[in-house]
mmCIF file of C-alpha atoms in Angstrom:
data_model
loop_
_atom_site.group_PDB
_atom_site.id
_atom_site.type_symbol
_atom_site.label_atom_id
_atom_site.label_comp_id
_atom_site.label_asym_id
_atom_site.label_seq_id
_atom_site.Cartn_x
_atom_site.Cartn_y
_atom_site.Cartn_z
ATOM 1 C CA MET A 1 63.809 -33.100 -35.641
ATOM 2 C CA GLU A 2 61.155 -32.511 -33.059
ATOM 3 C CA GLU A 3 58.847 -29.623 -33.423
ATOM 4 C CA GLY A 4 58.883 -27.224 -30.532
ATOM 5 C CA SER A 5 55.818 -27.619 -28.270
ATOM 6 C CA GLY A 6 53.457 -24.635 -28.026
ATOM 7 C CA CYS A 7 53.284 -22.708 -24.794
ATOM 8 C CA SER A 8 50.557 -20.364 -23.493
ATOM 9 C CA LEU A 9 51.454 -16.792 -22.729
ATOM 10 C CA PRO A 10 50.801 -15.667 -19.129
ATOM 11 C CA ARG A 11 47.777 -13.443 -18.604
ATOM 12 C CA LEU A 12 48.662 -9.818 -18.357
ATOM 13 C CA PRO A 13 48.095 -8.264 -14.907
ATOM 14 C CA TRP A 14 46.017 -5.473 -16.400
ATOM 15 C CA VAL A 15 43.361 -8.010 -17.468
ATOM 16 C CA TRP A 16 42.750 -8.988 -13.853
ATOM 17 C CA ALA A 17 42.818 -5.339 -12.799
ATOM 18 C CA GLN A 18 40.211 -4.556 -15.440
ATOM 19 C CA ARG A 19 37.949 -7.376 -14.253
ATOM 20 C CA THR A 20 38.324 -6.284 -10.620
ATOM 21 C CA PHE A 21 37.462 -2.703 -11.549
ATOM 22 C CA MET A 22 34.354 -3.781 -13.492
ATOM 23 C CA LEU A 23 33.127 -5.935 -10.583
ATOM 24 C CA ALA A 24 33.689 -3.085 -8.125
ATOM 25 C CA LEU A 25 31.833 -0.674 -10.431
ATOM 26 C CA LEU A 26 28.923 -3.094 -10.774
ATOM 27 C CA GLY A 27 28.735 -3.469 -6.982
ATOM 28 C CA LEU A 28 28.715 0.309 -6.566
ATOM 29 C CA VAL A 29 25.877 0.705 -9.060
ATOM 30 C CA ILE A 30 23.803 -1.976 -7.283
ATOM 31 C CA TYR A 31 24.446 -0.299 -3.909
ATOM 32 C CA CYS A 32 23.395 3.120 -5.218
ATOM 33 C CA ILE A 33 20.173 1.722 -6.707
ATOM 34 C CA PHE A 34 19.285 -0.095 -3.467
ATOM 35 C CA ASN A 35 20.142 2.925 -1.302
ATOM 36 C CA ASN A 36 18.035 5.293 -3.431
ATOM 37 C CA GLN A 37 15.058 2.925 -3.339
ATOM 38 C CA HIS A 38 15.358 2.540 0.453
ATOM 39 C CA ARG A 39 15.532 6.322 0.931
ATOM 40 C CA ALA A 40 12.537 6.898 -1.346
ATOM 41 C CA GLN A 41 10.499 4.309 0.579
ATOM 42 C CA ARG A 42 11.465 5.891 3.906
ATOM 43 C CA GLU A 43 10.528 9.398 2.700
ATOM 44 C CA ALA A 44 7.258 8.136 1.241
ATOM 45 C CA SER A 45 6.442 6.391 4.509
ATOM 46 C CA GLY A 46 7.089 9.575 6.462
ATOM 47 C CA MET A 47 4.943 11.661 4.103
ATOM 48 C CA SER A 48 2.136 9.115 4.235
ATOM 49 C CA LEU A 49 2.205 9.042 8.033
ATOM 50 C CA LYS A 50 2.198 12.832 8.205
ATOM 51 C CA LYS A 51 -0.815 12.973 5.894
ATOM 52 C CA ARG A 52 -2.706 10.481 8.060
ATOM 53 C CA ILE A 53 -1.910 12.429 11.202
ATOM 54 C CA THR A 54 -2.917 15.749 9.646
ATOM 55 C CA SER A 55 -6.146 14.205 8.408
ATOM 56 C CA ALA A 56 -6.897 12.799 11.853
ATOM 57 C CA ALA A 57 -6.200 16.205 13.402
ATOM 58 C CA ASP A 58 -8.600 17.931 10.988
ATOM 59 C CA CYS A 59 -11.283 15.356 11.700
ATOM 60 C CA ASP A 60 -10.920 15.515 15.477
ATOM 61 C CA GLU A 61 -10.843 19.323 15.618
ATOM 62 C CA GLY A 62 -13.929 19.637 13.434
ATOM 63 C CA TRP A 63 -15.745 16.911 15.370
ATOM 64 C CA MET A 64 -14.978 18.591 18.698
ATOM 65 C CA GLU A 65 -16.221 21.952 17.431
ATOM 66 C CA LYS A 66 -19.555 20.345 16.534
ATOM 67 C CA ARG A 67 -19.942 18.183 19.621
ATOM 68 C CA GLY A 68 -18.646 20.660 22.196
ATOM 69 C CA PRO A 69 -16.970 19.678 25.503
ATOM 70 C CA LEU A 70 -15.838 16.157 26.285
ATOM 71 C CA THR A 71 -18.508 13.718 27.394
ATOM 72 C CA LYS A 72 -18.291 10.227 28.841
ATOM 73 C CA GLY A 73 -18.307 8.610 25.401
ATOM 74 C CA THR A 74 -15.872 11.006 23.716
ATOM 75 C CA LEU A 75 -12.636 9.459 22.466
ATOM 76 C CA GLN A 76 -9.473 11.186 23.643
ATOM 77 C CA THR A 77 -6.907 12.577 21.217
ATOM 78 C CA CYS A 78 -4.036 15.036 20.945
ATOM 79 C CA VAL A 79 -1.335 16.381 18.634
ATOM 80 C CA LEU A 80 1.639 17.868 20.477
ATOM 81 C CA LYS A 81 4.523 20.136 19.514
ATOM 82 C CA PHE A 82 8.082 19.946 20.787
ATOM 83 C CA VAL A 83 9.104 22.512 23.432
ATOM 84 C CA PHE A 84 12.219 24.132 21.946
ATOM 85 C CA LEU A 85 15.130 24.745 24.300
ATOM 86 C CA SER A 86 17.679 27.481 23.725
ATOM 87 C CA GLY A 87 20.508 25.719 25.546
ATOM 88 C CA PRO A 88 21.933 22.192 25.360
ATOM 89 C CA ARG A 89 19.663 19.372 26.499
ATOM 90 C CA GLN A 90 20.389 17.922 29.932
ATOM 91 C CA ASP A 91 17.456 15.472 30.083
ATOM 92 C CA PRO A 92 16.988 12.727 27.473
ATOM 93 C CA ARG A 93 13.212 13.196 27.747
ATOM 94 C CA LEU A 94 11.578 15.506 25.223
ATOM 95 C CA SER A 95 8.993 17.977 26.505
ATOM 96 C CA TRP A 96 5.768 18.651 24.623
ATOM 97 C CA GLN A 97 3.101 21.327 24.593
ATOM 98 C CA ALA A 98 -0.277 21.955 22.975
ATOM 99 C CA GLY A 99 -2.555 24.906 22.359
ATOM 100 C CA PRO A 100 -4.214 27.088 19.700
ATOM 101 C CA ALA A 101 -1.224 29.440 19.638
ATOM 102 C CA LEU A 102 0.924 26.585 18.291
ATOM 103 C CA GLY A 103 -1.140 26.064 15.153
ATOM 104 C CA ARG A 104 -2.386 22.558 14.487
ATOM 105 C CA SER A 105 -1.968 21.433 18.067
ATOM 106 C CA PHE A 106 -4.605 20.392 20.595
ATOM 107 C CA LEU A 107 -5.229 18.282 23.686
ATOM 108 C CA HIS A 108 -8.631 16.643 24.178
ATOM 109 C CA GLY A 109 -9.223 14.577 27.310
ATOM 110 C CA LEU A 110 -5.558 13.996 28.113
ATOM 111 C CA GLU A 111 -3.119 15.940 30.290
ATOM 112 C CA LEU A 112 0.415 17.256 30.025
ATOM 113 C CA VAL A 113 2.433 16.905 33.237
ATOM 114 C CA ASP A 114 5.872 18.544 33.085
ATOM 115 C CA GLY A 115 5.799 18.170 29.323
ATOM 116 C CA GLN A 116 4.876 14.457 29.420
ATOM 117 C CA LEU A 117 1.537 13.027 28.284
ATOM 118 C CA ARG A 118 -0.793 11.431 30.853
ATOM 119 C CA VAL A 119 -3.814 9.283 29.967
ATOM 120 C CA HIS A 120 -7.070 9.665 31.911
ATOM 121 C CA ARG A 121 -9.128 6.916 30.323
ATOM 122 C CA GLU A 122 -8.357 3.258 29.702
ATOM 123 C CA GLY A 123 -8.559 2.138 26.098
ATOM 124 C CA THR A 124 -6.723 1.310 22.895
ATOM 125 C CA TYR A 125 -4.714 4.204 21.484
ATOM 126 C CA ARG A 126 -2.832 4.902 18.274
ATOM 127 C CA LEU A 127 0.544 6.489 18.980
ATOM 128 C CA HIS A 128 2.274 8.403 16.214
ATOM 129 C CA ILE A 129 5.533 10.299 16.389
ATOM 130 C CA GLN A 130 8.006 11.958 14.062
ATOM 131 C CA VAL A 131 11.268 13.601 15.078
ATOM 132 C CA THR A 132 13.610 15.430 12.723
ATOM 133 C CA LEU A 133 17.034 16.484 13.965
ATOM 134 C CA THR A 134 17.961 20.141 13.679
ATOM 135 C CA ASN A 135 20.902 21.210 11.495
ATOM 136 C CA CYS A 136 21.140 17.703 10.132
ATOM 137 C CA SER A 137 22.447 16.333 6.874
ATOM 138 C CA SER A 138 22.140 12.607 6.227
ATOM 139 C CA THR A 139 25.616 12.657 4.668
ATOM 140 C CA TRP A 140 27.780 15.012 6.691
ATOM 141 C CA THR A 141 26.280 15.487 10.156
ATOM 142 C CA PRO A 142 28.016 13.404 12.868
ATOM 143 C CA ARG A 143 25.659 11.614 15.253
ATOM 144 C CA PRO A 144 26.298 9.553 18.369
ATOM 145 C CA ARG A 145 26.545 5.846 17.748
ATOM 146 C CA ARG A 146 23.185 4.124 18.121
ATOM 147 C CA ALA A 147 21.269 7.416 18.228
ATOM 148 C CA THR A 148 17.675 6.448 19.015
ATOM 149 C CA LEU A 149 14.228 7.795 19.808
ATOM 150 C CA ALA A 150 12.220 5.773 22.328
ATOM 151 C CA VAL A 151 8.588 6.075 23.426
ATOM 152 C CA GLY A 152 7.363 4.254 26.504
ATOM 153 C CA ILE A 153 5.278 4.253 29.646
ATOM 154 C CA CYS A 154 7.467 5.864 32.315
ATOM 155 C CA SER A 155 4.862 6.160 35.071
ATOM 156 C CA PRO A 156 3.630 4.401 37.112
ATOM 157 C CA ALA A 157 6.859 2.457 37.503
ATOM 158 C CA ALA A 158 5.014 -0.863 37.780
ATOM 159 C CA ARG A 159 3.750 -0.430 34.198
ATOM 160 C CA GLY A 160 7.028 0.852 32.769
ATOM 161 C CA ILE A 161 7.529 -0.556 29.262
ATOM 162 C CA SER A 162 9.028 0.482 25.925
ATOM 163 C CA LEU A 163 6.431 0.953 23.170
ATOM 164 C CA LEU A 164 8.565 2.222 20.282
ATOM 165 C CA ARG A 165 12.315 2.286 19.700
ATOM 166 C CA LEU A 166 13.550 3.903 16.487
ATOM 167 C CA SER A 167 17.146 4.127 15.266
ATOM 168 C CA PHE A 168 18.307 7.108 13.194
ATOM 169 C CA GLN A 169 21.290 5.280 11.673
ATOM 170 C CA TYR A 170 22.225 7.650 8.795
ATOM 171 C CA ALA A 171 18.856 9.421 8.562
ATOM 172 C CA CYS A 172 17.823 12.816 9.935
ATOM 173 C CA THR A 173 14.193 11.793 10.551
ATOM 174 C CA VAL A 174 12.485 8.848 12.211
ATOM 175 C CA THR A 175 8.734 8.286 12.143
ATOM 176 C CA SER A 176 6.438 5.494 13.262
ATOM 177 C CA GLN A 177 3.071 4.617 14.750
ATOM 178 C CA ARG A 178 1.479 1.706 16.612
ATOM 179 C CA LEU A 179 -1.646 0.621 18.439
ATOM 180 C CA THR A 180 -1.304 -0.055 22.154
ATOM 181 C CA PRO A 181 -3.572 -0.477 25.192
ATOM 182 C CA LEU A 182 -3.157 2.234 27.827
ATOM 183 C CA ALA A 183 -4.562 2.422 31.344
ATOM 184 C CA ARG A 184 -5.799 5.376 33.347
ATOM 185 C CA GLY A 185 -2.822 7.206 34.826
ATOM 186 C CA ASP A 186 -0.240 5.954 32.289
ATOM 187 C CA THR A 187 2.319 8.652 31.480
ATOM 188 C CA LEU A 188 4.121 8.481 28.136
ATOM 189 C CA CYS A 189 7.704 9.707 27.825
ATOM 190 C CA THR A 190 9.803 10.170 24.685
ATOM 191 C CA ASN A 191 13.568 9.863 25.047
ATOM 192 C CA LEU A 192 16.063 11.116 22.478
ATOM 193 C CA THR A 193 19.773 10.338 22.667
ATOM 194 C CA LEU A 194 21.748 13.254 24.109
ATOM 195 C CA PRO A 195 22.852 15.781 22.945
ATOM 196 C CA LEU A 196 20.719 15.551 19.776
ATOM 197 C CA LEU A 197 18.183 18.364 19.348
ATOM 198 C CA PRO A 198 14.896 18.018 17.432
ATOM 199 C CA SER A 199 13.798 20.542 14.853
ATOM 200 C CA ARG A 200 11.351 23.159 16.146
ATOM 201 C CA ASN A 201 9.438 23.029 12.854
ATOM 202 C CA ALA A 202 5.949 21.720 13.704
ATOM 203 C CA ASP A 203 5.780 19.838 10.390
ATOM 204 C CA GLU A 204 9.014 17.994 11.150
ATOM 205 C CA THR A 205 8.676 17.137 14.847
ATOM 206 C CA PHE A 206 5.367 16.143 16.453
ATOM 207 C CA PHE A 207 3.834 13.571 18.782
ATOM 208 C CA GLY A 208 0.230 12.445 18.851
ATOM 209 C CA VAL A 209 -2.112 10.000 20.543
ATOM 210 C CA GLN A 210 -5.588 9.047 19.392
ATOM 211 C CA GLN A 211 -7.983 6.748 21.241
ATOM 212 C CA VAL A 212 -9.488 4.338 18.736
ATOM 213 C CA HIS A 213 -11.469 2.129 21.120
ATOM 214 C CA PRO A 214 -12.738 2.590 24.697
#
């Protein structure tokens, strides 16, 4: 009499479901850790940039008070505030202003023409900008696809070039800086995707230029 051969029982479906659930949970945990680290780095970068800009503003204002009016060898610098509009934006270009009444805002050796910054002396400049969207939540606020902030030379047309292009993606704030050579007469424009509106808080939205070398 032959002994019956053993047979393996089929795996229960819930075993595979359990494994799938555990893998999905592990992936979610890894995503959350990576996302939190990326957000912390972005916030730290923005805070660090803001501190450097504020420090530069303090230094330049104090130096100008001691040295008096601009001379031939004076380096040019500015920190500008966003001109808040009550109605919807019709022009992608942001307008800027400067003056003692605006707090930590000044314009030394440069010029504002229709809210855009014009350079009067050739040299190497450090550009720094931060824009925070008003009424924005990184989780719930809808934004146009590919919402961007761009800084470039818009005049004269022969020198037109993009200097910075920042994507908001799922953030409410973008911030960056760079060194770039600028020529006499260059006008810098900052374009923000319509109809997005920057915050009017001077600590959240600002634009600055500092000449670092003649």
